[in-house]
Amino acid sequence: MSALADLINLDLSDSTEKIIAEYIWIGGSGLDMRSKARTLPGPVKDPSELPKWNYDGSSTGQAPGEDSEVILYPQAIFKDPFRRGNNILVMCDAYTPAGEPIPTNKRHAAAKIFSDPSVAAEETWYGIEQEYTLLQKDIKWPVGWPVGGFPGPQGPYYCGVGADKAFGRDIVDSHYKACLYAGINVSGTNGEVMPGQWEFQVGPTVGIAAADQVWVARYILERVTELAGVVLSLDPKPIPGDWNGAGAHTNYNTKSMREDGGYEVIKKAIEKLGLRHKEHISAYGEGNERRLTGKHETADINTFLWGVANRGASIRVGRDTEQAGKGYFEDRRPASNMDPYTVTSMIAETTILWKP
Amino acid sequence: MSLLSDLVNLNLSDSTKQIIAEYIWIGGSGMDIRSKARTLPGPVSDPSKLPKWNYDGSSTGQAAGDNSEVILYPQAIFRDPFRRGDNILVMCDAYTPAGDPIPTNKRHKAAKIFSHPNVAKEVPWYGIEQEYTLMQKGVNWPIGWPIGGFPGPQGPYYCGVGADKAIGRDIVDAHYKACLYAGIGISGVNGEVMPGQWEFQVGPVEGISAGDQVWVARYLLERITEISGVNVSFDPKPVPGDWNGAGAHCNYSTKTMRNDGGLAVIKKAIEKLQVKHKEHIAAYGEGNERRLTGKHETADINTFSWGVANRGASVRVGRDTEKEGKGYFEDRRPASNMDPYVVTSMIAETTILG
C-alpha cells in the first residue's frame, strides 16, 4: 500500500502551481454533508476570490432532474489536512440559479442576523460542545460494544483511559490535529459518559464563523471515520435506555456579558430564552425528545430550567461566572444533530433583537 | 516491504543520466491499455525526439503471428508519477510496418479532423467527465457491496463522505495527484450516485490532446487500482436495475461559441448533432443501450433531446451559458467505455465540417 500512500501524499508544489479545492455543502436532509473537488490555477486565501460552482441537486434531494443545477457560494476557506500543501477545503452554501437560498440553506438567514448592527456590535461568542458516537460499520452498533450484547454500565468511560474504557481514541486524536491544521478553533476533546461516545469543542469563535467551523469539523470527522472504517452518528439518543444521549451544548456570551455587570445581562438573556423555549426546542434538532428526558444530565424537553453548575438544567451558568459577576452561559438543550447556523443565530436573535 | 519500496522509489538522477520511458498504447479490444518500458540515454520533453518502437501485435489481437510487428509512434509525453525523477510516460498510436494506422488506431483519423483548417481555427475545447466503477477483485461485484447482497438504495452516495457512503476515496485521491503530477489537465473529481462509482474530469483541453489525456488518465487509474488490488470497470451499466450507469459526458465549445453571440452557434451545432443522432450513438460506446434508458439521469437511446440544466436530456446546456449568451454544451450520450479520439473528433466534424 505504500505506493498508494506515496501518491496520495505527493507534494505537488514542485510540479505545478495548481491547487485542489474541495467544496463542501450540506445535502437534502440538512445533516448529510457532500463534497467534490476542483483544480484551481494557484493558491487562494480569500473566499471572495473563489469561483462559484454548481452541483446536481437532483442527486441530493435538493432539485428536480429537469432543473437540477444548485449553485455553490464559497464562504470560508480552511487548509486541507488530507491533501496538505496549498490545497484547501471550502465551506459553501447553496442557492438557486436565480440567487435565492434553497430551503436547506440555513446559513443565509443566520448571516443576516449576524450582520444586524445590534448583533454585530455585541460580538457574539460561541463555544460549541459537539458530542458524537462511533458505530461499527455495517451493524451500526457502537464501537467496542460486543455484537449482540452490551458493555458494563456507564461510570468508567467518561475521560477514561485503557483498552476496556476508551474506544476509538485514534480517530479523536487524528481529528483534533487535523482540525488545528485546517485552522478550526478546536479548544478541546474528551471521552464521554457512554462508551464509544466522544466530544470535541469549537470556540470561542465569533458570529457566523462558529457554525462554519462546526460544519467543517464535522466534515473532517466524517472523513477521518471513513479512513478508519467506522461510521459517525450524530443521533441524539443512539441507544435507548440507561445510556447517555449526545448533545451540542452551546456556550454563549456577548460583549456586555463579558464586561462588569455582565451577570445581570446574562440573567435577562436567560429570561428571554425561557419565554421562547418552545420555538428554540423545535429548532434544536430532530429526535431531541428521545434525549431530553430529565435524566442522564438533561432537563426534560417541556421544562425550562436554569441554574448555577446544574447539569440537570436547560441552561447552566458556571460558578466562575457567578463569582466574577460576568462571563457566559451554557444552553444545554441543542441535540448533537442540531444545525449550528440555526442555533447560534437564534440565540443571538432572541437575546439581542427579540422584545417580549 | 520497505526494501522493495526503497528500490521502487530510488532516485536515479544521482547515478545516471539515463531515463525510463513507459510507452503506452491501446490494444486489440479498443479498450484494453498496454505498456512496456525502455531506457533512453537522457531526458526528453518533445515526442518528436523519441524513437519509434514496436510490439508483438499477435499477443494483443492486432497482428498475425507470422507478421506480428506493430509500430508505435510516440505522440505525447507525460511525467511518470510512479517512477518520478525525469522518467516519462509516452502515449503512442499503432501502425503497420508500411506506415498505415491499424484498425484499432482511432487517433490517426481524429488527428486529421483536428488539423483540418476549419476545425483548427475554431480551437475546439473538450471537458470529459469520465465515470467508472471500482470492482472487488476476483468477484466482479462493486467494492463496498456485500457479497450476495446490495447496499442501501442510491441517495446518500453522490459526493458523500463517511465509511458507509464513500468507498475507494484513496484510489481517487491518489489518481488526482498522480494526474496533476503527470501534467494531465484534470479539473476535478467527485463521488457518483451509485456506491463504488466515481468520476474525474479532464479539461478544458484543446483538440487531439483531449483524447491523449483521457487515455493516459485511464492508464494511471488502472495502474493505481492495480496497486490497490481492485479492478476498474468502464462498463456503461455495471449493475442492472435501479442503479446508475457510467457515462463519459463530453463538454464542448468552439471559439465562436465562447464569444458573444455564441448561444446561437451552440443551438445550430446541437441541431446538426440531432440530425446525426444515430451515427453518433453507434460510435459512442458498446453496450450503451443498457445505460441510455431514459431513467437514471439519461435520455432514451432512440430519442434526441436537449435542454437547459436538464440532466434527463441527450444534450444539456448550462444555466451560465444560457444567461451569458455564450459558453459550451454537454453531450451526455457517450458511455464510459467510449473512445475519446472518436467522440471528440466526431463532435468537431459534425458541428464544424458537417
XYZ file of C-alpha atoms in Angstrom:
710
model
C 0.000 0.000 0.000
C 2.882 2.360 0.404
C 2.975 3.191 -3.296
C -0.619 4.388 -2.945
C 0.306 6.469 0.096
C 3.259 7.926 -1.853
C 0.815 9.168 -4.479
C -1.784 10.452 -2.006
C 0.953 12.327 -0.165
C 2.652 13.746 -3.271
C 3.730 17.309 -2.666
C 2.697 18.897 -5.943
C 4.243 22.280 -5.205
C 7.401 21.158 -7.009
C 5.477 20.205 -10.138
C 2.746 22.772 -10.507
C 1.241 25.998 -9.128
C -2.205 24.382 -9.330
C -4.131 23.604 -6.166
C -7.081 21.354 -5.351
C -10.121 22.905 -3.668
C -12.666 20.599 -2.007
C -16.041 22.381 -1.998
C -18.245 21.253 0.905
C -22.003 21.720 1.299
C -24.965 20.426 3.290
C -27.284 17.985 1.488
C -31.032 17.472 1.359
C -31.510 16.036 4.839
C -29.983 19.140 6.420
C -27.402 16.918 8.108
C -25.685 14.904 5.322
C -22.508 16.514 4.083
C -21.351 16.386 0.480
C -18.164 17.464 -1.266
C -16.364 17.418 -4.562
C -13.038 18.761 -5.735
C -11.805 21.038 -8.477
C -8.424 22.234 -9.688
C -7.631 25.945 -9.418
C -4.751 27.729 -11.159
C -2.997 28.867 -7.955
C -3.226 29.342 -4.162
C -6.252 31.286 -2.845
C -6.555 32.944 0.553
C -9.900 34.737 0.365
C -13.287 33.123 -0.295
C -14.313 36.068 -2.450
C -11.573 35.074 -4.908
C -13.022 31.589 -5.358
C -15.363 30.864 -8.255
C -18.966 29.918 -7.585
C -19.700 26.334 -8.612
C -22.734 24.117 -9.034
C -23.814 20.556 -8.349
C -26.524 18.092 -9.295
C -29.249 18.891 -6.777
C -31.444 16.105 -8.149
C -28.964 13.609 -6.653
C -29.158 15.094 -3.149
C -32.892 15.696 -2.880
C -32.452 19.435 -3.451
C -33.681 19.974 -7.043
C -35.734 18.225 -9.735
C -33.993 16.377 -12.603
C -35.152 18.725 -15.328
C -33.816 21.806 -13.489
C -31.052 20.267 -11.449
C -28.373 22.909 -11.023
C -27.834 24.212 -7.496
C -25.238 26.961 -7.131
C -22.476 26.859 -4.502
C -21.270 30.147 -2.997
C -17.850 29.799 -1.261
C -17.997 31.234 2.247
C -14.934 30.090 4.234
C -11.534 28.575 3.464
C -9.612 26.039 5.564
C -6.357 24.200 4.901
C -6.914 20.629 3.677
C -5.350 18.259 6.236
C -5.665 15.302 3.841
C -4.089 16.802 0.712
C -1.956 19.380 2.559
C 0.363 21.690 0.550
C -1.640 24.671 -0.700
C -4.794 22.603 -1.118
C -7.951 23.839 0.607
C -11.378 22.968 1.947
C -14.137 25.441 1.088
C -17.350 25.648 3.134
C -20.211 26.719 0.845
C -23.915 27.434 0.998
C -26.452 26.650 -1.718
C -28.645 28.853 -3.929
C -30.999 28.547 -6.873
C -29.703 29.877 -10.206
C -31.889 32.929 -9.539
C -29.857 33.652 -6.383
C -32.338 32.510 -3.723
C -31.099 30.359 -0.817
C -32.532 26.861 -1.198
C -34.702 25.641 1.720
C -31.929 23.619 3.401
C -29.609 26.678 3.338
C -29.757 27.881 6.941
C -26.596 29.939 6.676
C -28.159 32.720 4.654
C -30.720 33.714 7.308
C -28.116 33.316 10.051
C -25.703 35.629 8.232
C -28.463 38.254 8.059
C -28.938 38.086 11.818
C -25.219 38.304 12.497
C -24.846 41.357 10.291
C -27.617 43.236 12.084
C -25.778 46.217 13.628
C -27.065 45.494 17.164
C -25.871 41.906 16.952
C -22.547 42.749 15.337
C -21.856 45.375 17.996
C -22.264 42.752 20.722
C -19.547 40.456 19.229
C -21.385 37.235 19.991
C -19.006 34.422 21.005
C -19.850 30.724 20.776
C -18.259 27.611 22.225
C -19.977 24.510 20.863
C -19.506 21.113 22.514
C -20.129 18.600 19.744
C -20.826 15.107 21.068
C -20.936 12.112 18.733
C -20.967 8.319 18.742
C -18.729 5.993 16.738
C -20.522 2.974 15.303
C -19.147 -0.260 13.873
C -19.618 -0.299 10.095
C -22.452 -2.437 8.668
C -24.016 -3.361 12.019
C -24.468 0.182 13.381
C -23.647 -0.826 16.968
C -21.215 1.409 18.925
C -17.506 0.661 18.593
C -16.174 -1.513 21.377
C -19.630 -2.869 22.232
C -19.956 -6.671 21.926
C -22.140 -7.688 18.994
C -25.448 -8.971 20.351
C -24.703 -7.582 23.833
C -23.807 -4.552 25.988
C -20.703 -3.223 27.762
C -20.664 -2.699 31.528
C -22.817 0.224 32.723
C -21.726 3.850 32.469
C -19.215 5.005 35.053
C -15.684 4.162 33.943
C -15.803 5.693 30.466
C -16.041 9.488 30.950
C -12.476 10.760 30.199
C -11.384 7.161 30.695
C -8.192 5.527 29.519
C -7.398 1.907 28.741
C -8.471 -0.629 26.146
C -11.586 -1.529 28.105
C -12.708 2.055 28.643
C -11.717 4.226 25.679
C -12.783 3.061 22.179
C -11.627 4.998 19.112
C -9.080 7.448 20.533
C -7.033 7.309 17.337
C -9.956 8.834 15.471
C -10.391 11.540 18.098
C -6.704 12.447 18.132
C -6.327 12.495 14.332
C -9.410 14.677 14.159
C -8.013 17.079 16.779
C -4.766 17.663 14.896
C -6.465 17.728 11.506
C -8.815 20.483 12.715
C -5.993 22.540 14.200
C -4.054 22.133 10.936
C -7.111 23.225 8.973
C -7.461 26.406 11.034
C -10.519 25.346 13.024
C -10.625 26.696 16.547
C -10.869 23.344 18.347
C -10.499 24.073 22.033
C -10.521 20.515 23.382
C -11.699 16.911 23.315
C -12.828 14.357 25.896
C -14.200 10.853 26.131
C -17.884 10.894 27.044
C -20.050 9.041 29.563
C -21.316 6.393 27.153
C -18.574 4.080 25.806
C -17.832 4.816 22.128
C -19.042 8.394 22.572
C -16.719 11.387 22.357
C -16.839 15.160 22.312
C -14.854 17.993 20.751
C -15.361 21.672 21.382
C -15.081 24.508 18.869
C -14.663 28.043 20.188
C -14.740 30.708 21.299
C -15.487 31.831 17.774
C -17.341 34.977 16.714
C -20.631 35.119 14.844
C -21.247 33.100 11.676
C -17.709 31.640 11.739
C -18.640 29.479 14.724
C -21.111 27.473 12.670
C -18.850 27.352 9.578
C -16.181 25.829 11.784
C -18.510 23.282 13.388
C -19.701 22.096 9.973
C -16.168 21.734 8.618
C -15.110 19.994 11.835
C -17.997 17.555 11.282
C -16.842 17.042 7.682
C -13.268 16.356 8.780
C -14.585 13.917 11.403
C -16.584 12.060 8.776
C -13.506 11.892 6.521
C -11.440 10.548 9.407
C -14.037 7.898 10.305
C -14.185 6.979 6.616
C -10.414 6.315 6.741
C -10.792 4.345 9.960
C -13.670 2.233 8.632
C -16.188 3.248 11.304
C -19.422 5.200 10.999
C -20.134 8.578 12.585
C -23.506 9.060 14.276
C -24.889 12.432 15.297
C -28.099 10.870 16.577
C -29.117 12.485 19.902
C -30.062 9.157 21.549
C -28.234 6.404 19.673
C -29.027 3.700 22.269
C -32.336 3.797 24.140
C -32.358 3.065 27.850
C -29.814 3.809 30.547
C -27.231 5.240 28.160
C -26.432 8.944 27.719
C -27.638 10.807 24.694
C -25.469 13.104 22.582
C -25.860 16.873 22.648
C -24.294 20.017 21.247
C -24.263 22.307 24.266
C -23.793 25.865 23.101
C -21.840 28.228 25.308
C -22.586 31.877 24.584
C -21.821 35.409 25.545
C -21.861 38.958 24.240
C -19.639 41.948 24.869
C -21.958 43.215 27.597
C -21.925 39.834 29.315
C -18.136 39.780 29.311
C -17.885 43.210 30.966
C -18.568 44.303 34.550
C -22.235 43.936 35.345
C -22.437 41.148 32.787
C -24.186 38.763 35.146
C -27.357 40.897 35.083
C -27.259 40.905 31.265
C -26.906 37.121 31.364
C -29.928 36.730 33.632
C -32.058 38.940 31.374
C -30.949 36.919 28.331
C -31.875 33.665 30.056
C -35.299 35.059 30.889
C -35.898 35.837 27.204
C -34.799 32.351 26.233
C -37.276 30.964 28.772
C -40.112 32.890 27.097
C -39.241 31.329 23.697
C -38.481 27.805 24.953
C -40.871 26.036 22.574
C -39.584 27.895 19.487
C -35.970 27.112 20.340
C -36.655 23.484 21.135
C -38.345 22.934 17.764
C -35.185 24.234 16.055
C -32.683 22.435 18.280
C -32.535 19.083 16.439
C -34.739 16.187 15.307
C -35.377 13.431 17.823
C -34.365 15.554 20.798
C -37.381 14.301 22.741
C -35.681 10.912 22.998
C -32.733 12.611 24.671
C -34.185 15.439 26.831
C -35.917 13.239 29.382
C -34.809 14.883 32.621
C -32.370 12.002 33.195
C -28.758 11.495 32.046
C -27.729 15.095 32.729
C -30.570 16.675 30.743
C -33.612 18.754 31.566
C -36.996 17.489 30.448
C -37.878 18.830 26.992
C -41.053 20.562 28.172
C -39.424 22.305 31.119
C -37.264 25.411 31.030
C -34.922 25.498 33.996
C -31.666 27.329 34.678
C -29.127 27.076 37.474
C -25.544 27.609 38.521
C -23.416 24.480 37.999
C -26.617 22.499 37.344
C -26.172 19.878 34.630
C -29.801 18.845 35.003
C -30.945 22.286 33.867
C -31.791 23.626 30.402
C -29.252 26.397 30.928
C -26.229 26.211 33.158
C -24.244 29.187 34.424
C -20.728 28.351 35.589
C -19.606 29.088 39.158
C -16.793 31.293 37.754
C -19.309 33.497 36.002
C -21.455 33.790 39.144
C -18.416 34.660 41.246
C -16.862 37.173 38.821
C -20.229 38.801 38.070
C -19.622 38.391 34.332
C -18.816 35.636 31.835
C -21.004 33.316 29.758
C -23.729 30.696 29.986
C -24.324 27.246 28.511
C -27.518 26.326 26.619
C -27.617 22.560 27.163
C -30.719 21.924 25.062
C -29.376 21.555 21.489
C -29.058 17.991 20.224
C -25.893 16.630 18.578
C -27.637 16.798 15.191
C -28.571 20.484 15.516
C -27.714 22.914 12.733
C -25.203 25.364 14.257
C -26.239 28.134 11.843
C -29.778 27.915 13.222
C -28.870 27.542 16.890
C -26.203 30.249 17.081
C -28.231 32.831 15.182
C -31.433 32.036 17.086
C -29.724 32.542 20.451
C -28.371 35.892 19.239
C -31.758 36.882 17.814
C -33.722 36.017 20.957
C -31.268 37.551 23.425
C -30.333 40.709 21.474
C -33.071 41.538 18.954
C -36.265 39.989 20.311
C -38.551 42.023 22.525
C -41.011 40.051 24.666
C 8.183 -4.472 2.207
C 10.313 -1.419 2.901
C 13.365 -2.678 0.974
C 11.202 -3.177 -2.086
C 9.710 0.319 -1.883
C 13.190 1.781 -1.319
C 14.165 0.294 -4.654
C 10.957 1.286 -6.430
C 11.474 4.851 -5.194
C 15.218 5.077 -5.968
C 16.115 8.482 -7.321
C 18.418 7.593 -10.181
C 19.453 11.134 -11.056
C 22.477 10.841 -8.767
C 23.702 7.695 -10.512
C 22.934 8.141 -14.188
C 21.530 10.449 -16.866
C 19.511 7.586 -18.289
C 15.725 7.766 -18.031
C 12.934 5.207 -18.312
C 10.140 5.774 -20.827
C 6.895 3.784 -20.499
C 5.305 3.510 -23.968
C 1.520 3.183 -23.759
C -0.879 2.024 -26.482
C -4.440 0.754 -26.967
C -4.848 -2.987 -27.508
C -6.994 -5.150 -29.745
C -10.347 -4.636 -27.991
C -10.090 -0.889 -28.446
C -10.444 -0.560 -24.681
C -7.554 -2.530 -23.147
C -4.447 -0.446 -22.457
C -0.949 -1.918 -22.829
C 2.512 -0.609 -21.934
C 6.164 -1.531 -21.792
C 9.269 0.364 -20.771
C 12.633 1.195 -22.325
C 15.764 3.020 -21.225
C 16.739 6.219 -23.022
C 20.125 7.988 -22.812
C 18.816 11.228 -21.300
C 15.751 13.386 -20.506
C 13.280 14.046 -23.365
C 10.450 16.578 -23.410
C 9.418 16.517 -27.090
C 7.657 13.464 -28.568
C 9.315 14.018 -31.950
C 12.670 13.321 -30.305
C 11.536 9.894 -29.085
C 12.351 6.810 -31.156
C 9.551 4.818 -32.766
C 9.213 1.373 -31.237
C 7.304 -1.825 -31.909
C 5.442 -4.588 -30.066
C 4.101 -8.084 -30.608
C 0.677 -7.479 -32.119
C -0.108 -11.191 -32.188
C -0.286 -11.076 -28.395
C -2.846 -8.287 -28.350
C -5.103 -9.430 -31.178
C -3.701 -6.791 -33.512
C -1.483 -8.775 -35.892
C -0.862 -12.267 -37.230
C 1.845 -14.437 -35.687
C 3.901 -14.598 -38.861
C 3.832 -10.834 -39.321
C 3.485 -9.662 -35.773
C 5.315 -6.353 -35.555
C 3.157 -3.317 -34.890
C 4.943 0.030 -34.888
C 4.458 2.556 -32.069
C 4.605 6.264 -32.965
C 5.149 8.452 -29.829
C 2.557 11.238 -29.723
C 2.531 12.807 -26.239
C 4.802 12.865 -23.195
C 3.744 12.991 -19.526
C 5.757 12.808 -16.326
C 5.718 9.357 -14.702
C 4.163 9.660 -11.217
C 5.286 6.129 -10.276
C 8.953 6.362 -11.254
C 9.165 10.161 -10.856
C 12.544 11.855 -11.487
C 12.963 12.502 -15.233
C 11.141 9.327 -16.179
C 8.223 9.636 -18.572
C 5.012 8.099 -19.897
C 4.593 8.178 -23.684
C 1.152 7.922 -25.318
C 1.507 6.202 -28.700
C -0.631 5.113 -31.615
C -0.097 1.989 -33.714
C 0.823 1.463 -37.384
C 1.735 -1.360 -39.747
C 5.373 -1.541 -40.842
C 4.169 0.027 -44.095
C 3.006 3.095 -42.182
C -0.766 2.604 -42.196
C -2.794 3.009 -38.996
C -4.011 -0.400 -37.801
C -7.821 -0.771 -37.467
C -7.929 -0.077 -33.714
C -5.932 3.143 -34.193
C -8.635 5.809 -33.912
C -6.184 8.616 -33.197
C -4.885 8.877 -36.747
C -8.221 9.814 -38.264
C -9.066 12.095 -35.336
C -5.777 13.944 -35.824
C -6.712 14.501 -39.489
C -10.019 16.047 -38.463
C -8.374 18.285 -35.877
C -5.765 19.531 -38.366
C -8.412 20.487 -40.930
C -8.072 24.296 -41.194
C -11.756 24.979 -40.431
C -11.582 22.869 -37.291
C -8.179 24.143 -36.177
C -9.244 27.770 -36.378
C -12.252 27.089 -34.177
C -9.920 25.914 -31.369
C -12.293 23.196 -30.090
C -12.155 22.647 -26.322
C -13.233 19.480 -24.544
C -14.052 18.685 -20.936
C -14.628 14.992 -20.485
C -16.318 13.605 -17.375
C -15.023 10.061 -17.077
C -17.180 7.903 -14.786
C -16.007 4.473 -13.656
C -16.847 1.746 -11.152
C -14.410 0.068 -8.757
C -14.950 -3.675 -8.519
C -13.746 -6.208 -5.966
C -11.009 -8.334 -7.454
C -11.954 -11.880 -8.291
C -15.657 -11.394 -7.574
C -16.763 -8.786 -10.143
C -19.036 -7.019 -7.649
C -18.583 -3.318 -6.801
C -16.335 -2.503 -3.856
C -18.152 -1.945 -0.590
C -21.147 -4.001 -1.768
C -21.887 -7.057 0.411
C -21.272 -10.356 -1.342
C -24.606 -11.898 -2.268
C -26.484 -8.669 -1.469
C -26.906 -4.959 -2.179
C -26.155 -1.701 -0.383
C -28.958 0.674 0.600
C -30.539 2.426 -2.393
C -28.984 5.399 -4.160
C -29.318 8.778 -2.441
C -26.550 9.158 0.147
C -23.578 8.375 -2.112
C -23.313 11.295 -4.597
C -20.415 13.449 -3.261
C -20.932 11.552 0.006
C -18.489 11.245 2.868
C -18.149 8.592 5.550
C -17.265 4.890 5.606
C -20.826 3.871 4.778
C -21.145 6.262 1.840
C -17.767 6.721 0.140
C -15.742 3.647 -0.748
C -12.400 3.860 -2.504
C -11.507 7.517 -1.956
C -7.833 6.680 -1.506
C -7.721 5.478 -5.099
C -9.496 8.612 -6.317
C -7.218 10.971 -4.401
C -4.034 9.144 -5.416
C -5.219 9.321 -9.048
C -5.989 13.064 -8.810
C -2.489 13.934 -7.613
C -0.837 11.444 -9.966
C -2.594 13.071 -12.937
C -1.642 16.586 -11.831
C 1.957 15.455 -11.383
C 1.942 13.834 -14.824
C 0.752 17.059 -16.474
C -2.785 15.923 -17.284
C -5.374 18.707 -17.199
C -7.534 17.039 -14.563
C -10.099 19.598 -13.407
C -11.911 17.759 -10.638
C -13.264 14.583 -9.051
C -16.482 13.575 -7.310
C -18.198 10.548 -5.817
C -21.024 9.365 -8.057
C -24.641 8.347 -7.464
C -24.034 4.589 -7.351
C -21.830 3.460 -4.433
C -18.356 2.429 -5.606
C -18.684 4.690 -8.652
C -16.535 7.781 -9.123
C -15.825 10.435 -11.728
C -12.855 12.552 -12.786
C -12.912 15.350 -15.317
C -10.192 16.214 -17.831
C -10.342 19.627 -19.432
C -10.699 22.080 -20.889
C -8.143 20.616 -23.304
C -7.812 21.509 -26.970
C -8.215 19.193 -29.942
C -6.420 15.856 -30.121
C -4.789 16.360 -26.690
C -8.144 15.743 -25.027
C -8.136 12.154 -26.286
C -4.456 11.677 -25.357
C -5.025 12.958 -21.832
C -8.144 10.876 -21.179
C -6.349 7.715 -22.331
C -3.320 8.392 -20.117
C -5.613 9.271 -17.203
C -7.340 5.898 -17.712
C -3.911 4.232 -17.771
C -2.936 5.914 -14.490
C -6.243 4.819 -12.953
C -5.629 1.223 -13.974
C -2.083 1.344 -12.551
C -3.403 2.725 -9.265
C -6.187 0.153 -8.949
C -3.519 -2.460 -9.673
C -1.592 -1.197 -6.640
C -4.770 -1.219 -4.535
C -5.860 -4.700 -5.531
C -9.204 -3.682 -7.045
C -10.437 -3.718 -10.625
C -11.696 -0.723 -12.576
C -14.684 -1.194 -14.828
C -15.585 1.135 -17.677
C -18.772 -0.795 -18.401
C -21.655 1.646 -19.020
C -24.145 -0.335 -16.886
C -22.134 -2.464 -14.468
C -25.168 -3.458 -12.326
C -28.587 -3.841 -13.972
C -31.690 -2.436 -12.300
C -32.183 0.682 -10.202
C -28.511 1.639 -10.244
C -26.972 4.444 -12.284
C -24.888 3.636 -15.324
C -21.480 5.108 -16.090
C -21.014 7.704 -18.789
C -18.339 9.938 -20.286
C -20.226 13.190 -20.788
C -18.383 15.345 -23.235
C -18.439 19.109 -22.727
C -17.570 21.030 -25.891
C -17.112 24.533 -27.214
C -15.510 26.318 -30.142
C -14.112 29.823 -30.418
C -17.344 31.176 -31.862
C -19.384 29.526 -29.091
C -17.173 31.126 -26.459
C -17.518 34.603 -27.979
C -20.501 36.977 -27.902
C -23.428 35.531 -29.817
C -22.151 32.038 -29.045
C -25.515 30.712 -27.838
C -26.927 30.839 -31.380
C -23.883 28.937 -32.667
C -24.432 26.388 -29.910
C -28.069 25.899 -30.872
C -27.086 25.390 -34.538
C -24.466 22.861 -33.512
C -26.990 20.963 -31.419
C -29.362 20.836 -34.401
C -26.580 19.273 -36.503
C -25.958 16.698 -33.785
C -29.661 15.885 -33.736
C -29.623 15.077 -37.457
C -26.735 12.645 -36.972
C -28.007 11.129 -33.704
C -27.884 7.515 -34.937
C -24.345 7.809 -36.323
C -23.045 9.338 -33.102
C -24.785 6.784 -30.909
C -23.202 3.958 -32.930
C -19.773 5.383 -32.122
C -20.431 6.366 -28.503
C -19.558 3.064 -26.829
C -20.547 -0.612 -26.773
C -23.461 -1.579 -24.554
C -24.778 1.965 -24.261
C -28.336 0.712 -24.828
C -28.218 -0.852 -21.347
C -27.446 2.578 -19.921
C -29.437 5.093 -22.029
C -32.909 4.089 -20.886
C -34.466 7.466 -20.121
C -34.086 6.787 -16.390
C -31.180 7.453 -14.006
C -30.415 10.891 -15.460
C -30.163 9.699 -19.065
C -32.176 10.266 -22.218
C -33.540 7.236 -24.033
C -31.065 5.978 -26.680
C -33.517 6.414 -29.550
C -34.513 9.957 -28.592
C -32.539 13.114 -29.153
C -33.456 15.907 -26.758
C -31.739 18.957 -25.352
C -32.485 21.380 -22.533
C -31.043 23.918 -20.137
C -29.987 22.346 -16.821
C -31.820 19.174 -17.852
C -29.963 16.055 -16.805
C -32.554 13.822 -18.484
C -31.661 15.182 -21.945
C -29.185 13.973 -24.573
C -27.516 17.378 -24.621
C -27.517 19.778 -21.682
C -26.767 23.499 -21.821
C -25.735 25.030 -18.510
C -27.610 27.945 -16.948
C -24.465 30.075 -17.054
C -24.219 29.618 -20.803
C -27.879 30.500 -21.254
C -27.530 33.614 -19.115
C -24.362 34.913 -20.714
C -25.416 34.055 -24.263
C -22.190 32.124 -24.856
C -20.233 29.212 -23.431
C -20.370 25.470 -24.032
C -22.698 22.469 -24.040
C -22.598 18.939 -22.669
C -23.181 15.847 -24.829
C -24.423 13.376 -22.220
C -24.711 10.431 -24.583
C -21.193 8.887 -24.631
C -20.725 5.807 -22.488
C -17.850 5.397 -20.027
C -16.177 2.978 -22.468
C -16.231 5.424 -25.408
C -13.023 6.135 -27.318
C -12.280 9.827 -26.707
C -10.424 10.125 -30.041
C -13.614 9.061 -31.838
C -16.070 11.097 -29.762
C -14.131 14.369 -29.702
C -13.311 14.325 -33.403
C -16.825 13.264 -34.406
C -18.402 16.134 -32.479
C -15.989 18.554 -34.178
C -16.630 17.002 -37.589
C -20.416 17.091 -37.294
C -20.665 20.599 -35.845
C -17.905 22.332 -37.852
C -17.465 20.403 -41.092
C -20.993 18.952 -41.361
